[in-house]
XYZ file of C-alpha atoms in Angstrom:
247
model
C -19.695 8.587 -25.084
C -16.995 10.644 -23.407
C -13.483 9.620 -24.463
C -11.932 8.997 -20.913
C -15.001 6.754 -20.460
C -14.470 4.863 -23.675
C -10.826 4.245 -22.919
C -11.355 3.525 -19.163
C -9.852 -0.061 -19.486
C -7.115 1.073 -21.605
C -6.134 3.914 -19.322
C -5.844 1.365 -16.314
C -2.540 0.228 -17.951
C -0.223 3.409 -16.984
C -2.094 4.066 -13.973
C -1.388 0.902 -12.252
C 1.977 0.329 -13.740
C 2.928 3.670 -12.721
C 1.917 2.751 -9.360
C 3.896 -0.037 -8.990
C 6.848 1.601 -10.408
C 6.338 4.390 -8.108
C 6.678 2.285 -5.104
C 9.488 0.038 -6.398
C 11.535 3.331 -6.980
C 10.629 4.563 -3.418
C 11.748 1.472 -1.875
C 15.144 1.481 -4.100
C 15.692 4.923 -2.830
C 15.096 4.183 0.803
C 17.430 1.630 0.494
C 20.135 3.519 -1.149
C 19.921 6.226 1.525
C 19.974 3.750 4.399
C 23.145 2.226 2.865
C 24.873 5.472 2.306
C 24.044 6.286 5.987
C 25.493 3.104 7.257
C 28.820 3.526 5.242
C 29.124 6.874 6.715
C 28.787 5.521 10.541
C 30.991 2.614 9.469
C 33.774 4.498 7.506
C 34.150 7.478 9.915
C 37.796 8.202 9.965
C 39.393 6.846 13.225
C 41.248 10.216 13.657
C 37.783 11.951 14.136
C 36.868 9.564 16.727
C 40.399 9.713 18.486
C 40.058 13.318 18.788
C 37.077 12.948 21.318
C 39.742 11.359 23.491
C 37.246 8.455 24.421
C 38.281 5.278 25.778
C 37.749 1.978 23.779
C 34.685 1.346 25.593
C 33.076 4.899 24.950
C 34.051 4.732 21.413
C 32.099 1.465 21.045
C 29.409 2.924 23.021
C 29.217 5.937 20.636
C 29.243 3.819 17.688
C 26.555 1.676 19.018
C 24.170 4.890 19.641
C 24.820 5.890 15.985
C 23.931 2.597 14.902
C 20.746 2.415 16.722
C 19.816 5.987 15.561
C 20.373 4.695 11.943
C 18.114 1.610 12.608
C 15.262 3.714 14.258
C 15.326 6.097 11.160
C 15.593 3.881 8.486
C 14.155 0.350 9.628
C 11.416 1.855 11.551
C 10.254 5.401 10.894
C 10.890 5.938 7.376
C 10.053 2.597 6.320
C 6.669 2.834 8.072
C 6.107 6.470 6.730
C 6.769 5.140 3.104
C 4.634 2.200 3.320
C 1.622 3.915 5.203
C 1.554 6.694 2.605
C 1.490 3.997 -0.183
C -1.377 2.383 1.289
C -3.266 5.471 1.269
C -2.235 6.319 -2.032
C -3.430 2.971 -3.247
C -6.868 3.514 -1.725
C -7.096 7.022 -3.530
C -6.228 5.589 -6.808
C -8.474 2.688 -6.556
C -11.597 4.891 -5.513
C -10.893 7.280 -8.122
C -10.943 4.494 -10.756
C -13.619 2.794 -9.233
C -15.586 6.161 -9.683
C -14.422 6.184 -13.472
C -15.414 2.619 -13.885
C -18.998 3.398 -12.800
C -19.149 6.516 -15.042
C -17.888 4.359 -17.961
C -20.412 1.752 -17.012
C -23.203 4.127 -17.190
C -22.497 4.916 -20.724
C -21.517 1.219 -21.951
C -24.505 -0.024 -20.283
C -27.012 2.736 -21.199
C -27.730 2.911 -17.369
C -29.952 5.735 -16.605
C -28.850 6.346 -12.851
C -25.863 8.322 -12.622
C -22.984 7.156 -10.193
C -23.372 8.180 -6.546
C -21.536 11.281 -4.979
C -18.742 10.144 -3.043
C -19.554 10.243 0.393
C -18.733 7.984 3.615
C -18.099 4.389 2.410
C -17.424 5.387 -1.039
C -16.364 1.706 -1.944
C -19.614 0.401 -0.481
C -21.621 3.079 -2.524
C -19.813 2.169 -5.945
C -20.168 -1.661 -5.089
C -23.906 -1.185 -4.579
C -24.207 0.980 -7.817
C -22.425 -1.613 -9.730
C -24.508 -4.466 -8.702
C -27.681 -2.426 -9.452
C -26.134 -1.920 -13.123
C -26.412 -5.587 -13.366
C -22.820 -6.248 -12.936
C -21.993 -9.529 -11.099
C -18.704 -10.810 -10.238
C -17.458 -13.095 -7.490
C -17.820 -11.711 -4.110
C -14.436 -12.816 -2.759
C -12.623 -10.467 -5.188
C -13.939 -7.784 -2.934
C -12.454 -8.932 0.274
C -8.857 -7.847 0.050
C -10.191 -4.472 -0.986
C -12.195 -4.375 2.155
C -9.068 -5.508 4.159
C -6.903 -2.815 2.444
C -9.456 -0.185 3.269
C -9.531 -1.421 6.854
C -5.713 -1.164 6.954
C -6.010 2.467 5.574
C -8.603 3.552 8.124
C -6.412 2.168 10.774
C -3.547 4.273 9.446
C -5.510 7.511 8.857
C -7.531 7.528 11.892
C -5.491 6.121 14.575
C -2.035 6.718 13.049
C -1.465 2.922 12.873
C -2.195 2.256 16.578
C -4.502 -0.966 16.632
C -5.708 -0.733 19.641
C -7.244 2.752 19.248
C -8.846 1.650 15.767
C -12.309 0.690 15.261
C -11.175 -1.730 12.651
C -8.878 -3.489 15.376
C -10.455 -6.994 15.111
C -10.174 -6.846 11.354
C -6.897 -5.722 11.230
C -5.560 -8.205 13.558
C -7.276 -11.042 11.706
C -5.311 -9.958 8.585
C -1.900 -9.948 10.457
C -2.630 -13.228 11.432
C -2.971 -14.526 7.742
C 0.643 -13.717 7.014
C 0.142 -11.397 4.174
C 2.423 -8.835 5.079
C 0.773 -6.951 7.671
C 2.078 -7.188 11.310
C 1.154 -5.740 14.697
C 4.290 -4.904 16.666
C 4.676 -6.335 19.991
C 7.414 -7.049 22.790
C 8.010 -10.457 21.508
C 9.410 -9.021 18.168
C 12.691 -8.376 19.459
C 15.616 -9.483 17.276
C 13.232 -10.366 14.540
C 14.067 -9.348 10.734
C 11.009 -7.116 10.355
C 11.049 -3.036 10.796
C 9.667 -2.583 14.399
C 7.875 0.266 15.395
C 8.827 2.359 18.539
C 5.992 1.082 20.659
C 3.835 -1.986 20.847
C 0.513 -2.569 18.786
C 1.539 -0.678 15.765
C 0.605 -1.610 12.479
C 3.609 -2.820 10.491
C 3.277 -2.905 6.506
C 5.795 -5.069 4.848
C 6.812 -4.358 1.097
C 5.138 -7.762 -0.230
C 1.723 -6.413 1.125
C 2.460 -3.109 -0.775
C 3.100 -5.020 -4.172
C -0.073 -7.511 -3.317
C -2.448 -4.617 -3.069
C -1.642 -3.178 -6.451
C -2.234 -6.762 -7.935
C -5.659 -6.915 -5.801
C -6.671 -3.543 -7.319
C -5.977 -4.794 -10.690
C -7.571 -7.949 -10.312
C -10.651 -6.438 -9.232
C -10.766 -3.668 -11.735
C -9.885 -5.960 -14.617
C -12.668 -8.525 -13.659
C -15.159 -5.664 -13.659
C -14.109 -4.264 -16.892
C -14.510 -8.025 -18.534
C -18.030 -8.360 -16.701
C -19.070 -5.008 -18.306
C -17.354 -5.764 -21.673
C -15.115 -2.829 -21.288
C -11.725 -3.377 -23.192
C -8.503 -3.432 -21.077
C -4.719 -3.897 -21.480
C -4.114 -5.751 -18.316
C -4.231 -9.473 -17.104
C -3.133 -10.824 -13.850
C -1.010 -14.100 -14.365
C 1.107 -15.926 -11.998
C 0.584 -13.584 -9.190
C 1.756 -10.376 -11.199
C 0.278 -7.607 -13.572
C 0.588 -8.308 -17.195
C 0.506 -5.568 -19.737
C -0.692 -6.452 -23.300
C -0.330 -4.342 -26.384
C -3.735 -5.044 -27.478
C -7.103 -4.559 -25.611
C -9.206 -7.765 -25.113
Protein backbone atom coordinates (compact mmCIF):
# COMPACT_ATOMS: atom_id res chain seq x y z
CA UNK A 1 0.00 0.00 0.00
CA UNK A 2 1.27 3.47 -0.86
CA UNK A 3 2.28 5.54 2.15
CA UNK A 4 0.08 8.53 1.26
CA UNK A 5 -2.92 6.25 0.76
CA UNK A 6 -2.34 4.49 4.07
CA UNK A 7 -2.26 7.83 5.88
CA UNK A 8 -5.06 9.50 3.93
CA UNK A 9 -7.41 9.86 6.91
CA UNK A 10 -4.66 11.17 9.16
CA UNK A 11 -3.47 13.69 6.56
CA UNK A 12 -6.96 15.19 6.41
CA UNK A 13 -6.21 16.92 9.71
CA UNK A 14 -3.51 19.36 8.52
CA UNK A 15 -5.25 19.94 5.19
CA UNK A 16 -8.65 20.94 6.59
CA UNK A 17 -7.24 22.70 9.64
CA UNK A 18 -4.96 24.68 7.33
CA UNK A 19 -7.90 25.57 5.09
CA UNK A 20 -9.89 26.94 8.02
CA UNK A 21 -6.90 28.86 9.43
CA UNK A 22 -6.15 30.32 5.99
CA UNK A 23 -9.66 31.73 5.74
CA UNK A 24 -9.65 33.08 9.30
CA UNK A 25 -6.32 34.83 8.72
CA UNK A 26 -7.49 36.24 5.38
CA UNK A 27 -10.61 37.75 6.94
CA UNK A 28 -8.52 39.14 9.79
CA UNK A 29 -6.10 40.81 7.38
CA UNK A 30 -8.95 42.28 5.36
CA UNK A 31 -10.53 43.73 8.50
CA UNK A 32 -7.22 45.20 9.65
CA UNK A 33 -6.69 46.83 6.26
CA UNK A 34 -10.24 48.16 6.27
CA UNK A 35 -9.86 49.68 9.74
CA UNK A 36 -6.53 51.25 8.86
CA UNK A 37 -7.98 52.89 5.76
CA UNK A 38 -11.00 54.14 7.72
CA UNK A 39 -8.70 55.67 10.34
CA UNK A 40 -6.70 57.35 7.58
CA UNK A 41 -9.85 58.98 6.24
CA UNK A 42 -11.19 60.10 9.61
CA UNK A 43 -7.83 61.28 10.95
CA UNK A 44 -6.88 63.29 7.90
CA UNK A 45 -5.39 66.54 9.24
CA UNK A 46 -7.78 69.44 9.05
CA UNK A 47 -4.99 71.60 7.72
CA UNK A 48 -4.78 69.42 4.62
CA UNK A 49 -8.50 69.84 4.09
CA UNK A 50 -8.34 73.59 4.70
CA UNK A 51 -5.68 73.92 2.03
CA UNK A 52 -8.32 72.92 -0.49
CA UNK A 53 -10.05 76.21 0.32
CA UNK A 54 -13.45 74.52 0.35
CA UNK A 55 -16.59 75.57 2.13
CA UNK A 56 -17.88 73.40 4.99
CA UNK A 57 -20.51 71.77 2.76
CA UNK A 58 -17.87 70.94 0.17
CA UNK A 59 -15.54 69.46 2.78
CA UNK A 60 -18.36 67.24 4.03
CA UNK A 61 -19.09 66.17 0.46
CA UNK A 62 -15.42 65.28 -0.12
CA UNK A 63 -15.38 63.20 3.07
CA UNK A 64 -18.59 61.45 2.05
CA UNK A 65 -17.08 60.52 -1.33
CA UNK A 66 -14.02 59.04 0.36
CA UNK A 67 -16.19 57.02 2.74
CA UNK A 68 -18.27 55.71 -0.16
CA UNK A 69 -15.09 54.68 -2.00
CA UNK A 70 -13.86 53.00 1.18
CA UNK A 71 -17.12 51.05 1.54
CA UNK A 72 -17.13 50.01 -2.12
CA UNK A 73 -13.57 48.77 -1.86
CA UNK A 74 -13.66 46.91 1.46
CA UNK A 75 -17.32 46.00 2.07
CA UNK A 76 -18.16 45.10 -1.52
CA UNK A 77 -15.25 44.33 -3.82
CA UNK A 78 -12.49 42.94 -1.61
CA UNK A 79 -14.92 41.08 0.64
CA UNK A 80 -16.47 39.33 -2.34
CA UNK A 81 -13.13 38.68 -4.03
CA UNK A 82 -11.91 36.97 -0.87
CA UNK A 83 -15.00 34.85 -0.30
CA UNK A 84 -15.46 33.96 -3.96
CA UNK A 85 -11.88 32.74 -4.12
CA UNK A 86 -12.29 30.76 -0.90
CA UNK A 87 -15.35 28.94 -2.24
CA UNK A 88 -13.35 27.96 -5.33
CA UNK A 89 -10.36 26.91 -3.22
CA UNK A 90 -12.56 24.76 -0.98
CA UNK A 91 -13.95 22.89 -3.98
CA UNK A 92 -10.41 22.37 -5.30
CA UNK A 93 -9.26 20.97 -1.94
CA UNK A 94 -12.36 18.79 -1.65
CA UNK A 95 -12.15 17.24 -5.13
CA UNK A 96 -8.44 16.61 -4.66
CA UNK A 97 -9.09 14.77 -1.39
CA UNK A 98 -12.06 12.94 -2.83
CA UNK A 99 -9.78 11.59 -5.54
CA UNK A 100 -7.21 10.61 -2.91
CA UNK A 101 -9.94 8.89 -0.91
CA UNK A 102 -10.86 6.84 -3.98
CA UNK A 103 -7.21 5.84 -4.39
CA UNK A 104 -7.00 4.85 -0.71
CA UNK A 105 -10.32 3.06 -1.00
CA UNK A 106 -9.06 0.96 -3.90
CA UNK A 107 -6.18 -0.29 -1.77
CA UNK A 108 -8.03 -0.64 1.55
CA UNK A 109 -10.93 -2.53 -0.04
CA UNK A 110 -8.74 -4.35 -2.58
CA UNK A 111 -11.08 -3.00 -5.25
CA UNK A 112 -9.85 -3.90 -8.71
CA UNK A 113 -11.36 -0.99 -10.63
CA UNK A 114 -9.12 2.13 -10.62
CA UNK A 115 -10.58 5.55 -9.75
CA UNK A 116 -12.03 7.47 -12.71
CA UNK A 117 -10.02 10.09 -14.57
CA UNK A 118 -11.17 13.56 -13.46
CA UNK A 119 -13.34 15.01 -16.22
CA UNK A 120 -16.63 16.90 -16.33
CA UNK A 121 -18.72 16.20 -13.24
CA UNK A 122 -15.80 14.95 -11.14
CA UNK A 123 -17.79 14.88 -7.89
CA UNK A 124 -20.46 12.74 -9.55
CA UNK A 125 -17.80 10.45 -11.03
CA UNK A 126 -16.11 9.88 -7.66
CA UNK A 127 -19.44 9.45 -5.90
CA UNK A 128 -20.46 6.68 -8.30
CA UNK A 129 -17.05 5.03 -7.91
CA UNK A 130 -17.38 5.07 -4.12
CA UNK A 131 -20.85 3.56 -4.30
CA UNK A 132 -19.70 0.87 -6.74
CA UNK A 133 -16.88 0.02 -4.32
CA UNK A 134 -19.50 -0.83 -1.71
CA UNK A 135 -19.30 2.29 0.47
CA UNK A 136 -22.74 3.58 1.43
CA UNK A 137 -23.41 6.69 3.50
CA UNK A 138 -26.52 8.79 4.10
CA UNK A 139 -27.32 10.52 0.78
CA UNK A 140 -28.14 13.83 2.50
CA UNK A 141 -24.45 14.27 3.41
CA UNK A 142 -23.78 15.01 -0.26
CA UNK A 143 -26.42 17.78 -0.40
CA UNK A 144 -24.29 20.64 1.01
CA UNK A 145 -21.42 19.55 -1.26
CA UNK A 146 -23.68 19.71 -4.31
CA UNK A 147 -24.86 23.13 -3.14
CA UNK A 148 -21.26 24.24 -2.74
CA UNK A 149 -20.46 23.06 -6.25
CA UNK A 150 -23.44 25.01 -7.63
CA UNK A 151 -22.24 28.16 -5.85
CA UNK A 152 -18.73 27.57 -7.18
CA UNK A 153 -20.01 27.14 -10.74
CA UNK A 154 -22.08 30.32 -10.50
CA UNK A 155 -18.92 32.19 -9.48
CA UNK A 156 -16.64 30.61 -12.08
CA UNK A 157 -18.96 30.54 -15.10
CA UNK A 158 -21.00 33.73 -14.65
CA UNK A 159 -18.84 35.81 -12.29
CA UNK A 160 -21.49 35.53 -9.58
CA UNK A 161 -24.30 36.90 -11.76
CA UNK A 162 -27.15 34.59 -10.76
CA UNK A 163 -29.35 35.51 -13.72
CA UNK A 164 -26.71 34.30 -16.19
CA UNK A 165 -25.98 31.05 -14.37
CA UNK A 166 -27.41 27.68 -15.36
CA UNK A 167 -27.52 27.04 -11.60
CA UNK A 168 -29.82 30.02 -11.02
CA UNK A 169 -32.71 28.07 -9.50
CA UNK A 170 -30.50 26.07 -7.16
CA UNK A 171 -28.51 29.10 -6.01
CA UNK A 172 -31.69 31.08 -5.34
CA UNK A 173 -33.07 28.13 -3.36
CA UNK A 174 -29.86 28.00 -1.30
CA UNK A 175 -30.14 31.75 -0.61
CA UNK A 176 -33.67 31.29 0.73
CA UNK A 177 -32.41 28.86 3.39
CA UNK A 178 -30.41 31.54 5.23
CA UNK A 179 -27.10 29.66 5.25
CA UNK A 180 -24.88 32.63 4.41
CA UNK A 181 -25.63 32.89 0.69
CA UNK A 182 -27.47 35.96 -0.52
CA UNK A 183 -28.50 37.41 -3.88
CA UNK A 184 -28.23 41.20 -4.03
CA UNK A 185 -31.22 43.36 -4.93
CA UNK A 186 -32.37 46.97 -4.76
CA UNK A 187 -34.23 46.08 -1.56
CA UNK A 188 -30.91 45.60 0.26
CA UNK A 189 -30.21 49.28 0.80
CA UNK A 190 -28.83 50.03 4.28
CA UNK A 191 -28.68 46.36 5.29
CA UNK A 192 -25.57 45.34 7.29
CA UNK A 193 -24.23 42.95 4.64
CA UNK A 194 -21.69 43.58 1.91
CA UNK A 195 -23.57 44.65 -1.21
CA UNK A 196 -22.37 44.21 -4.74
CA UNK A 197 -22.35 47.01 -7.29
CA UNK A 198 -25.37 45.60 -9.11
CA UNK A 199 -28.46 43.48 -8.49
CA UNK A 200 -28.67 39.69 -8.77
CA UNK A 201 -25.08 39.20 -7.62
CA UNK A 202 -24.11 36.29 -5.44
CA UNK A 203 -23.04 37.40 -1.97
CA UNK A 204 -21.05 34.98 0.18
CA UNK A 205 -21.01 35.66 3.92
CA UNK A 206 -18.24 34.54 6.30
CA UNK A 207 -20.48 32.02 8.07
CA UNK A 208 -20.94 30.15 4.81
CA UNK A 209 -17.17 29.96 4.30
CA UNK A 210 -16.73 28.40 7.73
CA UNK A 211 -19.67 26.05 7.23
CA UNK A 212 -18.40 24.62 3.95
CA UNK A 213 -15.17 23.51 5.64
CA UNK A 214 -17.27 21.60 8.18
CA UNK A 215 -19.45 20.17 5.41
CA UNK A 216 -16.39 18.91 3.53
CA UNK A 217 -14.90 17.48 6.74
CA UNK A 218 -18.16 15.80 7.69
CA UNK A 219 -18.45 14.02 4.35
CA UNK A 220 -14.81 12.94 4.14
CA UNK A 221 -14.70 11.73 7.74
CA UNK A 222 -17.96 9.81 7.29
CA UNK A 223 -16.53 8.19 4.16
CA UNK A 224 -13.38 7.24 6.06
CA UNK A 225 -15.42 5.64 8.84
CA UNK A 226 -17.54 3.72 6.34
CA UNK A 227 -14.38 2.44 4.66
CA UNK A 228 -12.62 1.87 8.00
CA UNK A 229 -9.85 4.29 7.14
CA UNK A 230 -8.38 5.87 10.34
CA UNK A 231 -8.79 9.62 10.76
CA UNK A 232 -7.94 12.29 13.33
CA UNK A 233 -11.04 14.42 12.79
CA UNK A 234 -14.55 14.40 14.18
CA UNK A 235 -17.33 16.94 13.76
CA UNK A 236 -18.89 17.95 17.06
CA UNK A 237 -21.18 20.83 18.02
CA UNK A 238 -20.97 22.31 14.53
CA UNK A 239 -17.17 22.49 14.38
CA UNK A 240 -14.08 20.49 13.57
CA UNK A 241 -12.43 18.58 16.42
CA UNK A 242 -8.90 17.27 15.92
CA UNK A 243 -7.67 14.31 17.94
CA UNK A 244 -4.17 13.11 18.70
CA UNK A 245 -4.87 9.44 18.01
CA UNK A 246 -6.65 7.96 14.96
CA UNK A 247 -9.99 6.24 15.40
